[in-house]
Short mmCIF file of C-alpha atoms and ligand atoms in Angstrom, two decimals:
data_model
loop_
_atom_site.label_atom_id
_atom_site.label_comp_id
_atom_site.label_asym_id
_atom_site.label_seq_id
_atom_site.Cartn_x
_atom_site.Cartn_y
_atom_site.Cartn_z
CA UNK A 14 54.73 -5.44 2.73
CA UNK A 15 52.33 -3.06 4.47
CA UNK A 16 48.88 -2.75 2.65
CA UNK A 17 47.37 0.46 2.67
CA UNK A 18 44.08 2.17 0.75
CA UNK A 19 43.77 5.56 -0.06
CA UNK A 20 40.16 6.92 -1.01
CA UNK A 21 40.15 9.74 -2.80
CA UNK A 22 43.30 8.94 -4.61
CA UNK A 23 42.88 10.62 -8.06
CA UNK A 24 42.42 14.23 -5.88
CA UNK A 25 45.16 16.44 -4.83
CA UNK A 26 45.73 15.71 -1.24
CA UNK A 27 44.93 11.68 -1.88
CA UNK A 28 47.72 11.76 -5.13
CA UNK A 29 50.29 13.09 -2.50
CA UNK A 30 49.89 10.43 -0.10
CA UNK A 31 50.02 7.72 -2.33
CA UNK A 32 53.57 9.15 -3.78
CA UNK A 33 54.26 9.16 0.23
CA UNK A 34 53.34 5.65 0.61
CA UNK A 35 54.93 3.99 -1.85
CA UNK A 36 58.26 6.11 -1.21
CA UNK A 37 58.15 4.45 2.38
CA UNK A 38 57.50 1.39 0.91
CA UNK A 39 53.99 0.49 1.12
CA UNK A 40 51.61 -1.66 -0.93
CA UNK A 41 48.68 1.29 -2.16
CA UNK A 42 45.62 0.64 -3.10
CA UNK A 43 43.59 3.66 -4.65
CA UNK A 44 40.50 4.38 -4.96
CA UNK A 45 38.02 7.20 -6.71
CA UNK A 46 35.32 7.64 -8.63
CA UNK A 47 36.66 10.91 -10.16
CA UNK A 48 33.65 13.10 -9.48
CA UNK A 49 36.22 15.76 -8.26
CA UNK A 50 39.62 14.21 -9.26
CA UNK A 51 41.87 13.54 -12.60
CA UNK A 52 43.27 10.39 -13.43
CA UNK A 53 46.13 12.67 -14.64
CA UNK A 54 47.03 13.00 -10.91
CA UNK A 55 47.78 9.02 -10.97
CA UNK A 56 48.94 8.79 -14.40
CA UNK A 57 52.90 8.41 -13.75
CA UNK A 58 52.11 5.41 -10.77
CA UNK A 59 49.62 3.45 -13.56
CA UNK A 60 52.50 0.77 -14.00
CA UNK A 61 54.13 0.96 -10.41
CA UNK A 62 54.53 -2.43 -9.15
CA UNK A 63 53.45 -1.61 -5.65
CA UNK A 64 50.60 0.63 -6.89
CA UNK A 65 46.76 -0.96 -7.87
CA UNK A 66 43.96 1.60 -8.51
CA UNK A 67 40.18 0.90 -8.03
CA UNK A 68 37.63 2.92 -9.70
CA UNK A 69 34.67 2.85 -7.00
CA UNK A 70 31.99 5.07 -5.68
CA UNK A 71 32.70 4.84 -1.86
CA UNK A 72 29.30 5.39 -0.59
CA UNK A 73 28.81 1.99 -2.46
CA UNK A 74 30.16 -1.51 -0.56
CA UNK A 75 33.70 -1.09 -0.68
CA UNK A 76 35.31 -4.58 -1.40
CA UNK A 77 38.83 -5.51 -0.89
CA UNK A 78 40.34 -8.56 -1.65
CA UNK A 79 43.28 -9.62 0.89
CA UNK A 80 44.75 -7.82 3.82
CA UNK A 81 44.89 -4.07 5.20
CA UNK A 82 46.58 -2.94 7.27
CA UNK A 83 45.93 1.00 7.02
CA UNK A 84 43.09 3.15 5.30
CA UNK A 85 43.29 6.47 4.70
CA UNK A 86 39.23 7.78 4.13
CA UNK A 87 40.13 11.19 1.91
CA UNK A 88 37.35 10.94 -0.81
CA UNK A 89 34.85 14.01 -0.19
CA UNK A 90 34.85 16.89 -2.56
CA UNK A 91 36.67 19.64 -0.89
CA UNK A 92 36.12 22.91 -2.42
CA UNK A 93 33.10 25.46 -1.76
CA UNK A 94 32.30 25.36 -5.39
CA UNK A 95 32.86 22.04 -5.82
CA UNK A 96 30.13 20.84 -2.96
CA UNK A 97 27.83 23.90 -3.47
CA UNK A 98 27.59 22.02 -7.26
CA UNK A 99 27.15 18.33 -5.99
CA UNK A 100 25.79 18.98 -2.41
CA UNK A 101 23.78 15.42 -1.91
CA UNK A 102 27.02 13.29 -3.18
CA UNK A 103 28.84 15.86 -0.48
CA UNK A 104 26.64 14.76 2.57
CA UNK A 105 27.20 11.25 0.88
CA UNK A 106 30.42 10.19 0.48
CA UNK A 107 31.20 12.03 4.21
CA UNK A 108 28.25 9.90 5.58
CA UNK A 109 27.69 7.24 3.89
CA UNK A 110 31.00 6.42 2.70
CA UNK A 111 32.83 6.74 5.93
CA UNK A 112 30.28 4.06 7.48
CA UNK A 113 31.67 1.71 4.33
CA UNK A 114 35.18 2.51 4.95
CA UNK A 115 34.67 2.04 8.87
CA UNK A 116 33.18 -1.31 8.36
CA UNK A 117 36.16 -2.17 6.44
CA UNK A 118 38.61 -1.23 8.53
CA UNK A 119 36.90 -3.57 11.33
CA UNK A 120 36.53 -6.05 8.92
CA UNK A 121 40.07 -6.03 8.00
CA UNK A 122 41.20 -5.11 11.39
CA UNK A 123 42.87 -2.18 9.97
CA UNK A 124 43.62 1.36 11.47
CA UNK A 125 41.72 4.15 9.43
CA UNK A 126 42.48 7.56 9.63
CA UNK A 127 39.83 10.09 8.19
CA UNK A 128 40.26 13.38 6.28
CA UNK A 129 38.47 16.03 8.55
CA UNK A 130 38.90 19.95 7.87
CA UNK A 131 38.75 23.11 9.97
CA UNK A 132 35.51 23.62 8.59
CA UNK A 133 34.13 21.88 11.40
CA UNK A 134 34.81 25.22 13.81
CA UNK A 135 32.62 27.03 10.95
CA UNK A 136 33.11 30.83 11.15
CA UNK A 137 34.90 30.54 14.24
CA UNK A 138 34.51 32.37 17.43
CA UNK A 139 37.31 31.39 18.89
CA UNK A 140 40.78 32.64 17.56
CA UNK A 141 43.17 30.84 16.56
CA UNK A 142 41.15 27.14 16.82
CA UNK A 143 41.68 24.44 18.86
CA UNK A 144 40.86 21.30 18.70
CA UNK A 145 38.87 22.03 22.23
CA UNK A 146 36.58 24.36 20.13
CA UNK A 147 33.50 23.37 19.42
CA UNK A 148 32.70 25.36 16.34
CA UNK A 149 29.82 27.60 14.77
CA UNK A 150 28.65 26.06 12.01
CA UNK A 151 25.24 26.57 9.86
CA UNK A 152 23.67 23.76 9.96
CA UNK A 153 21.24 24.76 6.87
CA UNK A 154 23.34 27.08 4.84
CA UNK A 155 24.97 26.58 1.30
CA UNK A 156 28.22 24.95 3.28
CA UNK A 157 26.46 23.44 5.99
CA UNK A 158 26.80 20.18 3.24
CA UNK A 159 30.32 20.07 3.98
CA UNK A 160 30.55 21.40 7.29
CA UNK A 161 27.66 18.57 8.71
CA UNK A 162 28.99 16.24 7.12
CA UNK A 163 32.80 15.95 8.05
CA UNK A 164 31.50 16.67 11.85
CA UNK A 165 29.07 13.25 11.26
CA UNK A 166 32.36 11.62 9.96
CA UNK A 167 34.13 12.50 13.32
CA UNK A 168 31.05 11.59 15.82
CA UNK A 169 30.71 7.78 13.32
CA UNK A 170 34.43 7.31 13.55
CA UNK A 171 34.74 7.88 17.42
CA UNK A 172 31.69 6.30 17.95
CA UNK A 173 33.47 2.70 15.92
CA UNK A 174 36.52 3.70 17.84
CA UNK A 175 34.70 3.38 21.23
CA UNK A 176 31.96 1.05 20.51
CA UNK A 177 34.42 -1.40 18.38
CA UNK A 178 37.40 -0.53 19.43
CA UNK A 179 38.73 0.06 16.15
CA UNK A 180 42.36 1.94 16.01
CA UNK A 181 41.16 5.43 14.55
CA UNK A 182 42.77 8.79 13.55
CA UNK A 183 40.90 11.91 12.93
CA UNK A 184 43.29 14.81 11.09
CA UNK A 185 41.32 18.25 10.86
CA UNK A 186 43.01 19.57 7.56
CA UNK A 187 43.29 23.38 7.36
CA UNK A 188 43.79 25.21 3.95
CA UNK A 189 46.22 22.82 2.19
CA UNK A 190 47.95 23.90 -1.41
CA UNK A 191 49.94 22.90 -4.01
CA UNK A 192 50.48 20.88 -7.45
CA UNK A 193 47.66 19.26 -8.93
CA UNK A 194 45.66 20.88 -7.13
CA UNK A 195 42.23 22.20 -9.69
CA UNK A 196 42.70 24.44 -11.48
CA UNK A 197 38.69 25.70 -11.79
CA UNK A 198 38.01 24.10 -8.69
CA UNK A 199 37.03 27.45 -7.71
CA UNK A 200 39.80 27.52 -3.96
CA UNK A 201 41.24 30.94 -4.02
CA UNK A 202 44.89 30.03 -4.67
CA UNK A 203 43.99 27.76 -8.40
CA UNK A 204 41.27 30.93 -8.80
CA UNK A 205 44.21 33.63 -8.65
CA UNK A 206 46.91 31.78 -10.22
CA UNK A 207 44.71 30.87 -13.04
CA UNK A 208 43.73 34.76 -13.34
CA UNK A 209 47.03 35.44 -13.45
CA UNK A 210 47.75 32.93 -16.39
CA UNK A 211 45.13 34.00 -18.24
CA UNK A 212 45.26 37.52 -18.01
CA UNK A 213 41.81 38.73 -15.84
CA UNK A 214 41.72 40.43 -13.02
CA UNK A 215 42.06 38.91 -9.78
CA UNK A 216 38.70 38.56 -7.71
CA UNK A 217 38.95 39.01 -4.41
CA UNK A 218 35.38 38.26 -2.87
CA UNK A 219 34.03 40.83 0.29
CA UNK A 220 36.12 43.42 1.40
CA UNK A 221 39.68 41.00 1.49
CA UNK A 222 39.63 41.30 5.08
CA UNK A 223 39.07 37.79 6.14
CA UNK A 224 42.25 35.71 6.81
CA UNK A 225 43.11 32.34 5.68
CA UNK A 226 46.53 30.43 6.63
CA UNK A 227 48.18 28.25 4.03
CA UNK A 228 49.63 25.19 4.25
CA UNK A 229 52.05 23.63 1.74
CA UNK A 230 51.08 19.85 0.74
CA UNK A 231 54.46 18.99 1.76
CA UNK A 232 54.16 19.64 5.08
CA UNK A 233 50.59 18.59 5.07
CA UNK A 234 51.08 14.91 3.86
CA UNK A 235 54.20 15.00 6.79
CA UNK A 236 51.95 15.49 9.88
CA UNK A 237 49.47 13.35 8.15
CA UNK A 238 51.95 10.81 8.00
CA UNK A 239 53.39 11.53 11.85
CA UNK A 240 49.84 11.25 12.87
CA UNK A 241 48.83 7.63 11.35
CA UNK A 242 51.56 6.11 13.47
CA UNK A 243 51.07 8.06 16.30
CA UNK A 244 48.80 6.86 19.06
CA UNK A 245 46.56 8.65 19.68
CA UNK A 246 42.60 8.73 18.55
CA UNK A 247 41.31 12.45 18.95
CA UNK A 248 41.12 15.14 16.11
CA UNK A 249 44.56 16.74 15.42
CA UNK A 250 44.98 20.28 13.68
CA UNK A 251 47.42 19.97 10.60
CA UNK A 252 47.89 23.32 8.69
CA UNK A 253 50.27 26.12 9.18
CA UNK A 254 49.27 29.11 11.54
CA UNK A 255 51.04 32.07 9.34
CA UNK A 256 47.51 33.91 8.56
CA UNK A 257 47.23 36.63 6.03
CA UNK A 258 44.09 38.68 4.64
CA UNK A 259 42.44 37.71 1.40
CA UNK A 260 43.47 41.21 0.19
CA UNK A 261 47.45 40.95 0.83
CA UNK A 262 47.07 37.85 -0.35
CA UNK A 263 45.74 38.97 -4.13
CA UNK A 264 48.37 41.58 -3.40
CA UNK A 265 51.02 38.85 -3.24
CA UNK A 266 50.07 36.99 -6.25
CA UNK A 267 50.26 39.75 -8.53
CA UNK A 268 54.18 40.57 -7.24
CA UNK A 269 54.83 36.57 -7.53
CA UNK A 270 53.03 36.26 -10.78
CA UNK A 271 54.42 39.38 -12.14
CA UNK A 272 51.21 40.65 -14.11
CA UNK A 273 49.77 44.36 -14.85
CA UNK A 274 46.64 42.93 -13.72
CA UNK A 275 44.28 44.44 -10.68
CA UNK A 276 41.99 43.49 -8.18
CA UNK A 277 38.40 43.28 -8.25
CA UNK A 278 35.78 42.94 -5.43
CA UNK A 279 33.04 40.99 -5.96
CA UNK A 280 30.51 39.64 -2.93
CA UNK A 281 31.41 37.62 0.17
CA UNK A 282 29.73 34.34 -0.26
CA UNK A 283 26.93 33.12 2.25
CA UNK A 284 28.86 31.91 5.50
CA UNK A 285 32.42 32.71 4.43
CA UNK A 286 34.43 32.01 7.46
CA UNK A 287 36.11 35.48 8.40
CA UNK A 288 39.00 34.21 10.01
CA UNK A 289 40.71 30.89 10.07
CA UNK A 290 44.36 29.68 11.74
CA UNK A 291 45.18 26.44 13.30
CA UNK A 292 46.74 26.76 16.57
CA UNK A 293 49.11 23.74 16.40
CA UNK A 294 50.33 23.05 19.98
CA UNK A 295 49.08 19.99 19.85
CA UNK A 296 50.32 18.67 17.07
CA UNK A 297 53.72 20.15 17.80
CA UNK A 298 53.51 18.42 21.20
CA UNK A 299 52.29 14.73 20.05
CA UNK A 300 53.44 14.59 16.52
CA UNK A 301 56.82 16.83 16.35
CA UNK A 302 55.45 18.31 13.79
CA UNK A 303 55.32 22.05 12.00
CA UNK A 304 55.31 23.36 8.77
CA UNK A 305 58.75 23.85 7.10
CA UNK A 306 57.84 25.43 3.71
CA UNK A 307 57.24 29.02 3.64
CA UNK A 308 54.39 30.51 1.50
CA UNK A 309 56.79 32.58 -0.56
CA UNK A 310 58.65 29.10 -2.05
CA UNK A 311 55.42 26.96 -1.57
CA UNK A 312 53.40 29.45 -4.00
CA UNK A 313 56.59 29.50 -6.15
CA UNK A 314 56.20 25.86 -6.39
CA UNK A 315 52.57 25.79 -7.07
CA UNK A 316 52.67 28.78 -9.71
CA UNK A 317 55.43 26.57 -11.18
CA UNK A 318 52.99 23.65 -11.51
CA UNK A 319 49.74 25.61 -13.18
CA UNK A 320 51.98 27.37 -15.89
CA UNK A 321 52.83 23.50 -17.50
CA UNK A 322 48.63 23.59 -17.60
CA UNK A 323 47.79 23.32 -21.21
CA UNK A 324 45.84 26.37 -23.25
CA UNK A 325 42.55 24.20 -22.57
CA UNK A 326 43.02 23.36 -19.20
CA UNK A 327 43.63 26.92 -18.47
CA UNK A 328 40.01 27.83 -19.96
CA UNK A 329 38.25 24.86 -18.60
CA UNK A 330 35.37 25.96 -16.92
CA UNK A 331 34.12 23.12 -15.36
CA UNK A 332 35.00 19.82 -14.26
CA UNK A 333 34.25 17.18 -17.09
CA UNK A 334 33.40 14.51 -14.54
CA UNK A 335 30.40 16.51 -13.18
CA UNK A 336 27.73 15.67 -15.16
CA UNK A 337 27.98 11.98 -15.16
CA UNK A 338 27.73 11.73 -11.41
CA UNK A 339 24.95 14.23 -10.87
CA UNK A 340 22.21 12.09 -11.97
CA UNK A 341 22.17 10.07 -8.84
P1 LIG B 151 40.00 16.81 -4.25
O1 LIG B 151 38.66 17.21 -4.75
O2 LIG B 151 41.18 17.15 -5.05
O3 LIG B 151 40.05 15.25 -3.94
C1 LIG B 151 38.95 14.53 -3.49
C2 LIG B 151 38.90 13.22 -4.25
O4 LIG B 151 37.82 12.40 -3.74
C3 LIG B 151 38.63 13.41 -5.75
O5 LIG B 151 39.57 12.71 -6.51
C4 LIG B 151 37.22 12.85 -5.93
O6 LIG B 151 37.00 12.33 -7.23
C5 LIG B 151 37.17 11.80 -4.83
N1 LIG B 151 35.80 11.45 -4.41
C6 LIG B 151 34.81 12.29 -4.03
N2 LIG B 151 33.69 11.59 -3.73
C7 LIG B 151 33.99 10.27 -3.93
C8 LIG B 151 33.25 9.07 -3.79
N3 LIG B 151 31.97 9.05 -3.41
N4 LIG B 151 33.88 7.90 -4.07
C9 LIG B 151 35.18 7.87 -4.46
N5 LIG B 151 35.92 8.98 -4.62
C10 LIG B 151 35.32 10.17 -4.36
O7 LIG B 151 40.13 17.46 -2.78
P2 LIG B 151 41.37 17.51 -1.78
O8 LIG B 151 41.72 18.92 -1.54
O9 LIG B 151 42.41 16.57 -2.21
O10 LIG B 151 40.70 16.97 -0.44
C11 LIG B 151 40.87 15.64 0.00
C12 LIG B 151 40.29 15.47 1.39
O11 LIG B 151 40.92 16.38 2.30
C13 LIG B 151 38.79 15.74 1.47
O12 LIG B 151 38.21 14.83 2.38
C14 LIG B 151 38.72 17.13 2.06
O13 LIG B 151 37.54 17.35 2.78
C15 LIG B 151 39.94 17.16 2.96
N6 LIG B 151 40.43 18.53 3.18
C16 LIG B 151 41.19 19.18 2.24
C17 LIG B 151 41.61 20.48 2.48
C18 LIG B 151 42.47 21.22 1.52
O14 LIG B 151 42.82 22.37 1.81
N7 LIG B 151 42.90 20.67 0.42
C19 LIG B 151 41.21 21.14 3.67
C20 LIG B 151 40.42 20.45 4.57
C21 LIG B 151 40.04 19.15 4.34
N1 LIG B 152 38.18 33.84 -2.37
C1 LIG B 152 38.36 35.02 -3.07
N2 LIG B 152 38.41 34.98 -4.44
C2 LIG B 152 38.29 33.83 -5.15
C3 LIG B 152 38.13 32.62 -4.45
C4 LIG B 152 38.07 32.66 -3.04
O1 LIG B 152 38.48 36.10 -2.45
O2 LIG B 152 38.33 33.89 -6.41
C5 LIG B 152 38.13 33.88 -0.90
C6 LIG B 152 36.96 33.11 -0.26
O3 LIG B 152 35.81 33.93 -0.18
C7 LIG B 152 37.53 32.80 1.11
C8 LIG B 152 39.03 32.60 0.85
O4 LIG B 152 39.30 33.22 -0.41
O5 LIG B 152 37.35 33.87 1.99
C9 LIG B 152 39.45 31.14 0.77
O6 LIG B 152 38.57 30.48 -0.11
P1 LIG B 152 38.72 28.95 -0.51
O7 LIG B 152 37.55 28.63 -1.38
O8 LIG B 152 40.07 28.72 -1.04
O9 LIG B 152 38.65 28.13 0.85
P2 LIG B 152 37.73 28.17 2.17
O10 LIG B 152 36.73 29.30 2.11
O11 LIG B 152 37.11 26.84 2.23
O12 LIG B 152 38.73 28.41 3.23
#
């Protein structure tokens, strides 16, 4: 049986992929340390036979005991709120952590494949991206956290794959949804469905008028999963390229959601990316890959999941796991 570990497992995208794992009949191994994740998300694999979780901070030694044959590197916090609260673990765990997880992978002679994200373009100048584009990032500004340190994680993991030789895929992840995802984790899709649950207003921030394109997990975890096997080592855009405003978007909710309620403007935040949509030739080309769920069932889906939310998850403010971290 194929051994694979999954970083980042108690989060929303890493939860997915270890369903998707053991489905195909892998051995997974996860691993968090729940700064930004749930155990919740892992609860109904906690007696799986082919299932073994790790609590571990990854920009610690990561340890394994026996083979590996794949790792899949998707710890990092991933939301704007969530890395403008815990910047310094951000620039971390994308750093510092990805050097661990590379040195295991050579260690173990194992194939790793890292969680990248379109934030690497920045606010992009080129429209749609691809993965030719350089980007237009911040270096110093409130996201340049994030932004510098997935593009570090791409320059250490092609440097390992040229300089060791080590069998590595880089997936730039655009704006992925779906259930488990946080509710408060402050994304816009958990921030308006969560509005709409509890009755406020939706807030859309600037004018609406920058675009975002959304991409059901589904379909995410798929061309994750085409990539891995593929062969070949360069960063590949996985998202899906139907872009809307911020504004229709709000718009949207409130018809799927079916509430009285309105939308409010509040400000843009520093560096919001105006525009954002993948152009997938490539991965359409290499992987056979593109997105099958459309946003109208994939929201149903996702509205689905936050309305089994308890009352006090629905008011939860902020992460419990925070504070416990933030010390360090
Ligand atoms: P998430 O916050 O739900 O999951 C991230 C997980 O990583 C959490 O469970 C968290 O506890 C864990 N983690 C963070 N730092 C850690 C550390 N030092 N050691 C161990 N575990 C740690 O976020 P997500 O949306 O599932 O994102 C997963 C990955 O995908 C991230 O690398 C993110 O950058 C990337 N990504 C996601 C999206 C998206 O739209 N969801 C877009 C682009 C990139
Ligand atoms: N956004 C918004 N209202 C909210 C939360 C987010 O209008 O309550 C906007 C945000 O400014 C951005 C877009 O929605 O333009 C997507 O934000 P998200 O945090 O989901 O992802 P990212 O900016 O990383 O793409």
């Amino acid at each position: 049986m194929k051994r694979v570990l999954i970083t980042g497992a108690a989060g929303f995208l890493g939860s997915h992929l270890c369903d998707r794992f053991i489905k195909e009949g892998f051995y997974v191994i996860g691993m968090d340390n729940f700064i930004t994740g749930d155990p919740k998300n892992l609860a109904h694999l906690e007696n799986h036979s082919n299932f073994e979780f790790i609590e571990h901070d990854v920009t610690e030694f990561v340890e394994i005991e026996g083979d590996l044959d794949y790792i899949l590197h998707f710890a990092s916090p991933a939301s704007p709120i969530d890395y403008l609260k815990i910047p310094i673990q951000t620039l971390k765990v994308g750093s510092l952590g990805t050097h661990n997880l590379l040195g295991l992978a050579k260690a173990k002679k194992a194939r790793i494949l890292i969680a990248s994200t379109s934030e690497v373009y920045g606010d992009p100048l080129v429209h749609p991206q691809s993965e030719d584009y350089y980007g237009n990032v911040n270096t110093i500004g409130p996201r340049g956290v994030y932004d510098e340190a997935k593009r570090f994680q791409e320059s250490i993991t092609m440097a390992y794959h040229r300089f060791h030789g080590l069998e590595t895929r880089i997936v730039r992840i655009f704006n992925t949804y779906g259930p488990r995802m946080r509710l408060n984790d402050g994304r816009v899709i958990p921030a308006f469905m969560g509005q709409a649950l509890r009755g406020e207003d939706l807030t859309v921030f600037g004018d609406g008028s920058q675009t975002r394109s959304f991409c059901y997990v589904d379909d995410q975890v798929e061309g994750i999963y085409r990539l891995l096997f593929s062969d070949y080592a360069y960063p590949v855009n996985i998202g899906n390229p139907h872009e809307i405003t911020i504004r229709e978007f709000a718009e949207e909710i409130i018809k799927l959601t079916n509430t009285s309620q309105k939308v409010i403007y509040k400000e843009l935040p520093v560096d919001d990316p105006l525009q954002r949509q993948p152009d997938i030739s490539l991965a359409k080309e290499l992987l056979h890959w593109e997105p099958k769920v459309s946003r109208e069932q994939g929201m149903k889906w996702t509205f689905d999941y936050f309305k089994t939310l308890s009352k006090e998850e629905l008011f939860e403010s902020e992460h419990k796991d925070f504070k416990q971290h933030i010390k360090r």
